[in-house]
Every structure is written in C-alpha cells, then in structure tokens.
Amino acid sequence: MPLQVIAAPEHDLNRSLGWIALWWIETFVQHGPGDVSGEPIVNNDEYSDFIASCYCLDEDGRRLYDSAFFSRPKGGNKSEVAAMLALFEALARAVSNATHSGRPCSHRVGKHTSSLGRYTRTSPVSQ
C-alpha cells in the first residue's frame, strides 16, 4: 500500500519526540496474549516513521500536530499501535524539555540521540 504523508511545511523527522516514544515503547512494552506473548515490541520502518511524524516539533519545541490518521486493512496492527501510543502518553513524559535559556542540552537515550527541543534518530530516516 503506498504511503502518503500530508505534513506541515516545517515537518522535520529530525526534530521529533517520536524517537523517544519509540525507544520507550521498545524498552518497556511487551506483546500481550497470543503467539508472541511476552516478546518485546519491535516497530518496522513504516510504523516508526508514522510515530515520529505524529510527534514532530516546530522550531519552538511545540508539537506540530494534534491528530493523525493511520489507515491499514484488517489485521494491520492498528489497535496495537494505538495501545502503544496510549501507554506512552499515559506513563511516559511526552513533552519537549526545551530550556528557558534556549540552549540545547544533549543526552543519549537508547539507540536514539536527543537534544532538548530537538530529537534525532541515529540511523538514517527514509523520506
């Protein structure tokens, strides 16, 4: 199925809280009952890019989007993605930590590199 992303002009996957969300989900969330019960979550590139897009930030560290639409056929893991994002929103700190001075302060989080107000993934992002 072709992927079509309708994005704001300032949309930049290198400035997204989504990479932190992905790290959090892949670190703390496991599959529920079923064939893969108890195994860790590993998102594919398409779902990773979708989650990163949902959490894109503007230059001031505010979220660009307040809603998103994700359409896939039955059995496409949509409910699970929604549940993972609900867990992240409910249990993790899903806000930008931009300092009042505006100076970035970087730290490493899992396989992702974060910088206050700007979040980047260490592996290349397909556009």
mmCIF file of N, CA and C in Angstrom:
data_model
loop_
_atom_site.group_PDB
_atom_site.id
_atom_site.type_symbol
_atom_site.label_atom_id
_atom_site.label_comp_id
_atom_site.label_asym_id
_atom_site.label_seq_id
_atom_site.Cartn_x
_atom_site.Cartn_y
_atom_site.Cartn_z
ATOM 1 N N MET A 1 0.853 -1.171 0.000
ATOM 2 C CA MET A 1 0.000 0.000 0.000
ATOM 3 C C MET A 1 0.899 1.235 0.000
ATOM 4 N N PRO A 2 0.673 2.177 -0.920
ATOM 5 C CA PRO A 2 1.525 3.367 -0.963
ATOM 6 C C PRO A 2 1.313 4.250 0.259
ATOM 7 N N LEU A 3 2.395 4.823 0.707
ATOM 8 C CA LEU A 3 2.361 5.700 1.870
ATOM 9 C C LEU A 3 2.241 7.137 1.407
ATOM 10 N N GLN A 4 1.254 7.834 1.930
ATOM 11 C CA GLN A 4 1.087 9.243 1.615
ATOM 12 C C GLN A 4 1.072 10.020 2.926
ATOM 13 N N VAL A 5 2.033 10.904 3.077
ATOM 14 C CA VAL A 5 2.112 11.720 4.280
ATOM 15 C C VAL A 5 1.780 13.154 3.909
ATOM 16 N N ILE A 6 0.772 13.694 4.563
ATOM 17 C CA ILE A 6 0.421 15.102 4.390
ATOM 18 C C ILE A 6 0.976 15.815 5.612
ATOM 19 N N ALA A 7 1.962 16.673 5.384
ATOM 20 C CA ALA A 7 2.703 17.257 6.503
ATOM 21 C C ALA A 7 2.758 18.771 6.408
ATOM 22 N N ALA A 8 2.967 19.383 7.549
ATOM 23 C CA ALA A 8 3.162 20.830 7.619
ATOM 24 C C ALA A 8 4.485 21.191 6.946
ATOM 25 N N PRO A 9 4.622 22.424 6.446
ATOM 26 C CA PRO A 9 5.870 22.819 5.782
ATOM 27 C C PRO A 9 7.115 22.665 6.667
ATOM 28 N N GLU A 10 6.976 22.865 7.976
ATOM 29 C CA GLU A 10 8.131 22.763 8.880
ATOM 30 C C GLU A 10 8.333 21.350 9.432
ATOM 31 N N HIS A 11 7.625 20.363 8.884
ATOM 32 C CA HIS A 11 7.740 18.962 9.294
ATOM 33 C C HIS A 11 9.176 18.476 9.098
ATOM 34 N N ASP A 12 9.790 18.004 10.180
ATOM 35 C CA ASP A 12 11.173 17.538 10.125
ATOM 36 C C ASP A 12 11.313 16.361 11.081
ATOM 37 N N LEU A 13 11.533 15.161 10.544
ATOM 38 C CA LEU A 13 11.655 13.974 11.391
ATOM 39 C C LEU A 13 12.872 14.025 12.302
ATOM 40 N N ASN A 14 13.818 14.890 12.011
ATOM 41 C CA ASN A 14 14.973 15.041 12.901
ATOM 42 C C ASN A 14 14.648 15.869 14.128
ATOM 43 N N ARG A 15 13.451 16.464 14.163
ATOM 44 C CA ARG A 15 13.010 17.252 15.314
ATOM 45 C C ARG A 15 11.674 16.664 15.761
ATOM 46 N N SER A 16 11.755 15.566 16.505
ATOM 47 C CA SER A 16 10.547 14.833 16.882
ATOM 48 C C SER A 16 10.721 14.134 18.226
ATOM 49 N N LEU A 17 9.661 14.151 19.019
ATOM 50 C CA LEU A 17 9.633 13.358 20.249
ATOM 51 C C LEU A 17 9.340 11.897 19.944
ATOM 52 N N GLY A 18 8.999 11.606 18.696
ATOM 53 C CA GLY A 18 8.642 10.249 18.312
ATOM 54 C C GLY A 18 9.754 9.247 18.509
ATOM 55 N N TRP A 19 11.002 9.688 18.352
ATOM 56 C CA TRP A 19 12.128 8.767 18.561
ATOM 57 C C TRP A 19 12.223 8.368 20.030
ATOM 58 N N ILE A 20 11.896 9.281 20.926
ATOM 59 C CA ILE A 20 11.849 8.960 22.358
ATOM 60 C C ILE A 20 10.684 8.003 22.615
ATOM 61 N N ALA A 21 9.535 8.255 21.967
ATOM 62 C CA ALA A 21 8.380 7.361 22.105
ATOM 63 C C ALA A 21 8.737 5.948 21.646
ATOM 64 N N LEU A 22 9.416 5.846 20.512
ATOM 65 C CA LEU A 22 9.812 4.528 20.012
ATOM 66 C C LEU A 22 10.761 3.823 20.969
ATOM 67 N N TRP A 23 11.747 4.557 21.488
ATOM 68 C CA TRP A 23 12.663 3.968 22.467
ATOM 69 C C TRP A 23 11.882 3.471 23.677
ATOM 70 N N TRP A 24 10.962 4.300 24.192
ATOM 71 C CA TRP A 24 10.186 3.950 25.378
ATOM 72 C C TRP A 24 9.344 2.710 25.114
ATOM 73 N N ILE A 25 8.648 2.689 23.982
ATOM 74 C CA ILE A 25 7.792 1.551 23.635
ATOM 75 C C ILE A 25 8.620 0.275 23.494
ATOM 76 N N GLU A 26 9.731 0.352 22.772
ATOM 77 C CA GLU A 26 10.554 -0.836 22.546
ATOM 78 C C GLU A 26 11.282 -1.294 23.809
ATOM 79 N N THR A 27 11.410 -0.411 24.786
ATOM 80 C CA THR A 27 12.077 -0.757 26.037
ATOM 81 C C THR A 27 11.110 -1.313 27.080
ATOM 82 N N PHE A 28 9.918 -0.712 27.202
ATOM 83 C CA PHE A 28 9.024 -1.034 28.311
ATOM 84 C C PHE A 28 7.759 -1.799 27.943
ATOM 85 N N VAL A 29 7.426 -1.921 26.678
ATOM 86 C CA VAL A 29 6.174 -2.572 26.290
ATOM 87 C C VAL A 29 6.474 -3.937 25.687
ATOM 88 N N GLN A 30 5.633 -4.916 26.062
ATOM 89 C CA GLN A 30 5.748 -6.271 25.514
ATOM 90 C C GLN A 30 4.428 -6.659 24.866
ATOM 91 N N HIS A 31 4.488 -7.654 23.993
ATOM 92 C CA HIS A 31 3.271 -8.169 23.377
ATOM 93 C C HIS A 31 2.400 -8.831 24.433
ATOM 94 N N GLY A 32 1.084 -8.689 24.261
ATOM 95 C CA GLY A 32 0.126 -9.298 25.165
ATOM 96 C C GLY A 32 -0.177 -10.731 24.781
ATOM 97 N N PRO A 33 -1.307 -11.261 25.241
ATOM 98 C CA PRO A 33 -1.662 -12.659 24.983
ATOM 99 C C PRO A 33 -1.671 -12.987 23.486
ATOM 100 N N GLY A 34 -1.187 -14.175 23.164
ATOM 101 C CA GLY A 34 -1.140 -14.620 21.776
ATOM 102 C C GLY A 34 0.147 -15.364 21.479
ATOM 103 N N ASP A 35 0.436 -15.530 20.204
ATOM 104 C CA ASP A 35 1.605 -16.300 19.769
ATOM 105 C C ASP A 35 2.933 -15.701 20.216
ATOM 106 N N VAL A 36 3.000 -14.379 20.336
ATOM 107 C CA VAL A 36 4.268 -13.716 20.674
ATOM 108 C C VAL A 36 4.213 -13.085 22.067
ATOM 109 N N SER A 37 3.378 -13.624 22.932
ATOM 110 C CA SER A 37 3.189 -13.103 24.283
ATOM 111 C C SER A 37 4.516 -12.948 25.020
ATOM 112 N N GLY A 38 4.722 -11.777 25.602
ATOM 113 C CA GLY A 38 5.914 -11.521 26.403
ATOM 114 C C GLY A 38 7.125 -11.065 25.624
ATOM 115 N N GLU A 39 7.075 -11.136 24.292
ATOM 116 C CA GLU A 39 8.208 -10.682 23.487
ATOM 117 C C GLU A 39 8.191 -9.158 23.368
ATOM 118 N N PRO A 40 9.368 -8.548 23.250
ATOM 119 C CA PRO A 40 9.412 -7.083 23.147
ATOM 120 C C PRO A 40 8.843 -6.594 21.819
ATOM 121 N N ILE A 41 8.386 -5.362 21.832
ATOM 122 C CA ILE A 41 7.851 -4.710 20.636
ATOM 123 C C ILE A 41 9.017 -4.259 19.769
ATOM 124 N N VAL A 42 8.955 -4.537 18.481
ATOM 125 C CA VAL A 42 9.921 -4.033 17.514
ATOM 126 C C VAL A 42 9.111 -3.455 16.351
ATOM 127 N N ASN A 43 9.150 -2.143 16.188
ATOM 128 C CA ASN A 43 8.382 -1.489 15.129
ATOM 129 C C ASN A 43 9.146 -1.507 13.817
ATOM 130 N N ASN A 44 8.414 -1.685 12.712
ATOM 131 C CA ASN A 44 9.060 -1.623 11.400
ATOM 132 C C ASN A 44 9.264 -0.160 11.007
ATOM 133 N N ASP A 45 9.941 0.074 9.889
ATOM 134 C CA ASP A 45 10.260 1.445 9.472
ATOM 135 C C ASP A 45 9.022 2.287 9.223
ATOM 136 N N GLU A 46 7.991 1.693 8.624
ATOM 137 C CA GLU A 46 6.774 2.452 8.328
ATOM 138 C C GLU A 46 6.107 2.941 9.615
ATOM 139 N N TYR A 47 5.958 2.058 10.593
ATOM 140 C CA TYR A 47 5.328 2.453 11.851
ATOM 141 C C TYR A 47 6.217 3.416 12.628
ATOM 142 N N SER A 48 7.524 3.209 12.565
ATOM 143 C CA SER A 48 8.450 4.126 13.240
ATOM 144 C C SER A 48 8.350 5.531 12.654
ATOM 145 N N ASP A 49 8.333 5.631 11.323
ATOM 146 C CA ASP A 49 8.207 6.942 10.685
ATOM 147 C C ASP A 49 6.863 7.585 10.999
ATOM 148 N N PHE A 50 5.784 6.779 11.083
ATOM 149 C CA PHE A 50 4.469 7.320 11.435
ATOM 150 C C PHE A 50 4.492 7.909 12.846
ATOM 151 N N ILE A 51 5.043 7.150 13.785
ATOM 152 C CA ILE A 51 5.096 7.627 15.177
ATOM 153 C C ILE A 51 5.974 8.873 15.282
ATOM 154 N N ALA A 52 7.123 8.867 14.605
ATOM 155 C CA ALA A 52 7.987 10.055 14.611
ATOM 156 C C ALA A 52 7.258 11.253 14.005
ATOM 157 N N SER A 53 6.494 11.026 12.953
ATOM 158 C CA SER A 53 5.746 12.122 12.321
ATOM 159 C C SER A 53 4.681 12.682 13.257
ATOM 160 N N CYS A 54 4.033 11.810 14.003
ATOM 161 C CA CYS A 54 2.992 12.265 14.942
ATOM 162 C C CYS A 54 3.540 13.218 16.000
ATOM 163 N N TYR A 55 4.783 13.031 16.369
ATOM 164 C CA TYR A 55 5.384 13.814 17.448
ATOM 165 C C TYR A 55 6.371 14.874 16.963
ATOM 166 N N CYS A 56 6.277 15.268 15.689
ATOM 167 C CA CYS A 56 7.172 16.319 15.173
ATOM 168 C C CYS A 56 6.963 17.626 15.936
ATOM 169 N N LEU A 57 8.053 18.347 16.125
ATOM 170 C CA LEU A 57 8.027 19.613 16.853
ATOM 171 C C LEU A 57 8.343 20.766 15.920
ATOM 172 N N ASP A 58 7.832 21.955 16.261
ATOM 173 C CA ASP A 58 8.209 23.143 15.499
ATOM 174 C C ASP A 58 9.515 23.691 16.068
ATOM 175 N N GLU A 59 9.960 24.817 15.546
ATOM 176 C CA GLU A 59 11.243 25.398 15.978
ATOM 177 C C GLU A 59 11.246 25.783 17.454
ATOM 178 N N ASP A 60 10.055 26.031 18.033
ATOM 179 C CA ASP A 60 9.960 26.423 19.441
ATOM 180 C C ASP A 60 9.769 25.234 20.376
ATOM 181 N N GLY A 61 9.770 24.006 19.814
ATOM 182 C CA GLY A 61 9.616 22.820 20.644
ATOM 183 C C GLY A 61 8.177 22.440 20.923
ATOM 184 N N ARG A 62 7.213 23.024 20.203
ATOM 185 C CA ARG A 62 5.804 22.659 20.360
ATOM 186 C C ARG A 62 5.421 21.647 19.290
ATOM 187 N N ARG A 63 4.478 20.781 19.618
ATOM 188 C CA ARG A 63 4.032 19.779 18.658
ATOM 189 C C ARG A 63 3.365 20.423 17.450
ATOM 190 N N LEU A 64 3.682 19.896 16.273
ATOM 191 C CA LEU A 64 3.071 20.393 15.040
ATOM 192 C C LEU A 64 1.659 19.867 14.851
ATOM 193 N N TYR A 65 1.368 18.681 15.346
ATOM 194 C CA TYR A 65 0.090 18.023 15.069
ATOM 195 C C TYR A 65 -0.625 17.655 16.355
ATOM 196 N N ASP A 66 -1.958 17.771 16.324
ATOM 197 C CA ASP A 66 -2.749 17.329 17.465
ATOM 198 C C ASP A 66 -3.638 16.141 17.108
ATOM 199 N N SER A 67 -3.538 15.663 15.868
ATOM 200 C CA SER A 67 -4.265 14.464 15.458
ATOM 201 C C SER A 67 -3.548 13.826 14.267
ATOM 202 N N ALA A 68 -3.833 12.544 14.054
ATOM 203 C CA ALA A 68 -3.221 11.815 12.941
ATOM 204 C C ALA A 68 -4.213 10.757 12.465
ATOM 205 N N PHE A 69 -4.068 10.345 11.221
ATOM 206 C CA PHE A 69 -4.925 9.319 10.632
ATOM 207 C C PHE A 69 -4.040 8.225 10.067
ATOM 208 N N PHE A 70 -4.304 6.981 10.475
ATOM 209 C CA PHE A 70 -3.499 5.850 10.030
ATOM 210 C C PHE A 70 -4.444 4.766 9.545
ATOM 211 N N SER A 71 -4.422 4.474 8.264
ATOM 212 C CA SER A 71 -5.345 3.509 7.673
ATOM 213 C C SER A 71 -4.591 2.299 7.157
ATOM 214 N N ARG A 72 -5.000 1.131 7.608
ATOM 215 C CA ARG A 72 -4.446 -0.134 7.142
ATOM 216 C C ARG A 72 -5.583 -1.150 7.125
ATOM 217 N N PRO A 73 -5.452 -2.230 6.327
ATOM 218 C CA PRO A 73 -6.503 -3.253 6.305
ATOM 219 C C PRO A 73 -6.604 -3.992 7.638
ATOM 220 N N LYS A 74 -7.673 -4.752 7.779
ATOM 221 C CA LYS A 74 -7.882 -5.559 8.977
ATOM 222 C C LYS A 74 -6.649 -6.426 9.217
ATOM 223 N N GLY A 75 -6.222 -6.514 10.464
ATOM 224 C CA GLY A 75 -5.042 -7.300 10.808
ATOM 225 C C GLY A 75 -3.738 -6.541 10.610
ATOM 226 N N GLY A 76 -3.821 -5.238 10.381
ATOM 227 C CA GLY A 76 -2.631 -4.432 10.116
ATOM 228 C C GLY A 76 -1.979 -3.855 11.350
ATOM 229 N N ASN A 77 -2.351 -4.324 12.554
ATOM 230 C CA ASN A 77 -1.701 -3.914 13.792
ATOM 231 C C ASN A 77 -2.069 -2.493 14.228
ATOM 232 N N LYS A 78 -3.181 -1.964 13.750
ATOM 233 C CA LYS A 78 -3.570 -0.586 14.081
ATOM 234 C C LYS A 78 -3.917 -0.426 15.563
ATOM 235 N N SER A 79 -4.693 -1.358 16.100
ATOM 236 C CA SER A 79 -5.097 -1.261 17.511
ATOM 237 C C SER A 79 -3.891 -1.364 18.434
ATOM 238 N N GLU A 80 -2.931 -2.210 18.083
ATOM 239 C CA GLU A 80 -1.738 -2.361 18.900
ATOM 240 C C GLU A 80 -0.910 -1.077 18.895
ATOM 241 N N VAL A 81 -0.786 -0.445 17.730
ATOM 242 C CA VAL A 81 -0.048 0.827 17.656
ATOM 243 C C VAL A 81 -0.745 1.880 18.510
ATOM 244 N N ALA A 82 -2.073 1.935 18.433
ATOM 245 C CA ALA A 82 -2.831 2.892 19.254
ATOM 246 C C ALA A 82 -2.621 2.616 20.743
ATOM 247 N N ALA A 83 -2.617 1.334 21.126
ATOM 248 C CA ALA A 83 -2.404 0.978 22.533
ATOM 249 C C ALA A 83 -1.003 1.359 22.993
ATOM 250 N N MET A 84 0.009 1.129 22.132
ATOM 251 C CA MET A 84 1.388 1.501 22.494
ATOM 252 C C MET A 84 1.495 3.009 22.709
ATOM 253 N N LEU A 85 0.873 3.787 21.814
ATOM 254 C CA LEU A 85 0.920 5.250 21.954
ATOM 255 C C LEU A 85 0.150 5.707 23.189
ATOM 256 N N ALA A 86 -0.975 5.032 23.497
ATOM 257 C CA ALA A 86 -1.732 5.373 24.706
ATOM 258 C C ALA A 86 -0.892 5.109 25.955
ATOM 259 N N LEU A 87 -0.172 3.986 25.985
ATOM 260 C CA LEU A 87 0.712 3.703 27.115
ATOM 261 C C LEU A 87 1.797 4.769 27.246
ATOM 262 N N PHE A 88 2.393 5.133 26.116
ATOM 263 C CA PHE A 88 3.438 6.169 26.147
ATOM 264 C C PHE A 88 2.875 7.487 26.664
ATOM 265 N N GLU A 89 1.714 7.893 26.151
ATOM 266 C CA GLU A 89 1.108 9.155 26.585
ATOM 267 C C GLU A 89 0.744 9.125 28.071
ATOM 268 N N ALA A 90 0.263 7.965 28.547
ATOM 269 C CA ALA A 90 -0.196 7.873 29.934
ATOM 270 C C ALA A 90 0.940 7.714 30.939
ATOM 271 N N LEU A 91 1.995 7.002 30.554
ATOM 272 C CA LEU A 91 3.010 6.630 31.535
ATOM 273 C C LEU A 91 4.371 7.285 31.353
ATOM 274 N N ALA A 92 4.622 7.865 30.193
ATOM 275 C CA ALA A 92 5.929 8.487 29.942
ATOM 276 C C ALA A 92 5.756 9.997 29.863
ATOM 277 N N ARG A 93 6.846 10.678 29.884
ATOM 278 C CA ARG A 93 6.812 12.140 29.783
ATOM 279 C C ARG A 93 6.890 12.516 28.310
ATOM 280 N N ALA A 94 5.757 12.797 27.690
ATOM 281 C CA ALA A 94 5.680 13.055 26.249
ATOM 282 C C ALA A 94 5.662 14.557 25.960
ATOM 283 N N VAL A 95 6.630 15.273 26.532
ATOM 284 C CA VAL A 95 6.707 16.715 26.312
ATOM 285 C C VAL A 95 8.126 17.098 25.939
ATOM 286 N N SER A 96 8.256 18.211 25.260
ATOM 287 C CA SER A 96 9.575 18.736 24.924
ATOM 288 C C SER A 96 10.150 19.401 26.166
ATOM 289 N N ASN A 97 11.438 19.201 26.413
ATOM 290 C CA ASN A 97 12.093 19.768 27.585
ATOM 291 C C ASN A 97 12.980 20.952 27.226
ATOM 292 N N ALA A 98 12.518 21.836 26.356
ATOM 293 C CA ALA A 98 13.328 22.986 25.954
ATOM 294 C C ALA A 98 13.629 23.856 27.169
ATOM 295 N N THR A 99 14.863 24.282 27.293
ATOM 296 C CA THR A 99 15.260 25.102 28.431
ATOM 297 C C THR A 99 14.788 26.536 28.232
ATOM 298 N N HIS A 100 14.649 27.273 29.325
ATOM 299 C CA HIS A 100 14.240 28.676 29.239
ATOM 300 C C HIS A 100 15.303 29.520 28.553
ATOM 301 N N SER A 101 16.557 29.117 28.662
ATOM 302 C CA SER A 101 17.627 29.886 28.033
ATOM 303 C C SER A 101 17.715 29.604 26.540
ATOM 304 N N GLY A 102 17.044 28.529 26.087
ATOM 305 C CA GLY A 102 17.080 28.182 24.672
ATOM 306 C C GLY A 102 18.313 27.408 24.267
ATOM 307 N N ARG A 103 19.219 27.131 25.217
ATOM 308 C CA ARG A 103 20.437 26.381 24.885
ATOM 309 C C ARG A 103 20.120 24.892 24.869
ATOM 310 N N PRO A 104 20.534 24.195 23.812
ATOM 311 C CA PRO A 104 20.286 22.752 23.780
ATOM 312 C C PRO A 104 21.197 22.009 24.740
ATOM 313 N N CYS A 105 20.709 20.932 25.267
ATOM 314 C CA CYS A 105 21.490 20.073 26.151
ATOM 315 C C CYS A 105 21.239 18.642 25.694
ATOM 316 N N SER A 106 22.241 17.989 25.135
ATOM 317 C CA SER A 106 22.052 16.666 24.537
ATOM 318 C C SER A 106 22.322 15.559 25.540
ATOM 319 N N HIS A 107 21.638 14.448 25.363
ATOM 320 C CA HIS A 107 21.933 13.235 26.105
ATOM 321 C C HIS A 107 21.514 12.042 25.253
ATOM 322 N N ARG A 108 22.064 10.885 25.549
ATOM 323 C CA ARG A 108 21.787 9.697 24.758
ATOM 324 C C ARG A 108 20.705 8.875 25.446
ATOM 325 N N VAL A 109 19.717 8.466 24.652
ATOM 326 C CA VAL A 109 18.624 7.650 25.168
ATOM 327 C C VAL A 109 18.541 6.417 24.288
ATOM 328 N N GLY A 110 18.985 5.277 24.786
ATOM 329 C CA GLY A 110 18.946 4.052 24.000
ATOM 330 C C GLY A 110 19.728 4.222 22.704
ATOM 331 N N LYS A 111 19.126 3.813 21.591
ATOM 332 C CA LYS A 111 19.796 3.954 20.301
ATOM 333 C C LYS A 111 19.465 5.283 19.644
ATOM 334 N N HIS A 112 18.767 6.157 20.352
ATOM 335 C CA HIS A 112 18.369 7.448 19.823
ATOM 336 C C HIS A 112 19.136 8.554 20.533
ATOM 337 N N THR A 113 19.453 9.617 19.830
ATOM 338 C CA THR A 113 20.134 10.758 20.429
ATOM 339 C C THR A 113 19.107 11.869 20.605
ATOM 340 N N SER A 114 19.054 12.455 21.766
ATOM 341 C CA SER A 114 18.099 13.535 21.972
ATOM 342 C C SER A 114 18.819 14.827 22.302
ATOM 343 N N SER A 115 18.198 15.906 21.922
ATOM 344 C CA SER A 115 18.691 17.235 22.231
ATOM 345 C C SER A 115 17.475 18.045 22.630
ATOM 346 N N LEU A 116 17.530 18.751 23.716
ATOM 347 C CA LEU A 116 16.340 19.427 24.227
ATOM 348 C C LEU A 116 15.647 20.236 23.129
ATOM 349 N N GLY A 117 14.393 19.931 22.919
ATOM 350 C CA GLY A 117 13.628 20.618 21.888
ATOM 351 C C GLY A 117 13.844 20.036 20.508
ATOM 352 N N ARG A 118 14.877 19.224 20.326
ATOM 353 C CA ARG A 118 15.141 18.570 19.040
ATOM 354 C C ARG A 118 15.519 17.127 19.302
ATOM 355 N N TYR A 119 14.860 16.211 18.635
ATOM 356 C CA TYR A 119 15.152 14.801 18.835
ATOM 357 C C TYR A 119 15.534 14.203 17.499
ATOM 358 N N THR A 120 16.636 13.488 17.466
ATOM 359 C CA THR A 120 17.097 12.905 16.215
ATOM 360 C C THR A 120 17.349 11.419 16.397
ATOM 361 N N ARG A 121 17.170 10.683 15.335
ATOM 362 C CA ARG A 121 17.439 9.256 15.335
ATOM 363 C C ARG A 121 18.841 9.051 14.785
ATOM 364 N N THR A 122 19.583 8.134 15.377
ATOM 365 C CA THR A 122 20.953 7.929 14.955
ATOM 366 C C THR A 122 21.050 7.177 13.635
ATOM 367 N N SER A 123 20.024 6.403 13.286
ATOM 368 C CA SER A 123 20.042 5.712 11.998
ATOM 369 C C SER A 123 19.315 6.567 10.973
ATOM 370 N N PRO A 124 19.626 6.407 9.676
ATOM 371 C CA PRO A 124 19.012 7.265 8.659
ATOM 372 C C PRO A 124 17.515 7.070 8.566
ATOM 373 N N VAL A 125 16.824 8.131 8.228
ATOM 374 C CA VAL A 125 15.380 8.122 8.093
ATOM 375 C C VAL A 125 15.050 8.215 6.609
ATOM 376 N N SER A 126 14.235 7.296 6.114
ATOM 377 C CA SER A 126 13.826 7.373 4.702
ATOM 378 C C SER A 126 12.715 8.392 4.577
ATOM 379 N N GLN A 127 12.794 9.193 3.534
ATOM 380 C CA GLN A 127 11.777 10.255 3.352
ATOM 381 C C GLN A 127 10.983 10.010 2.121
#
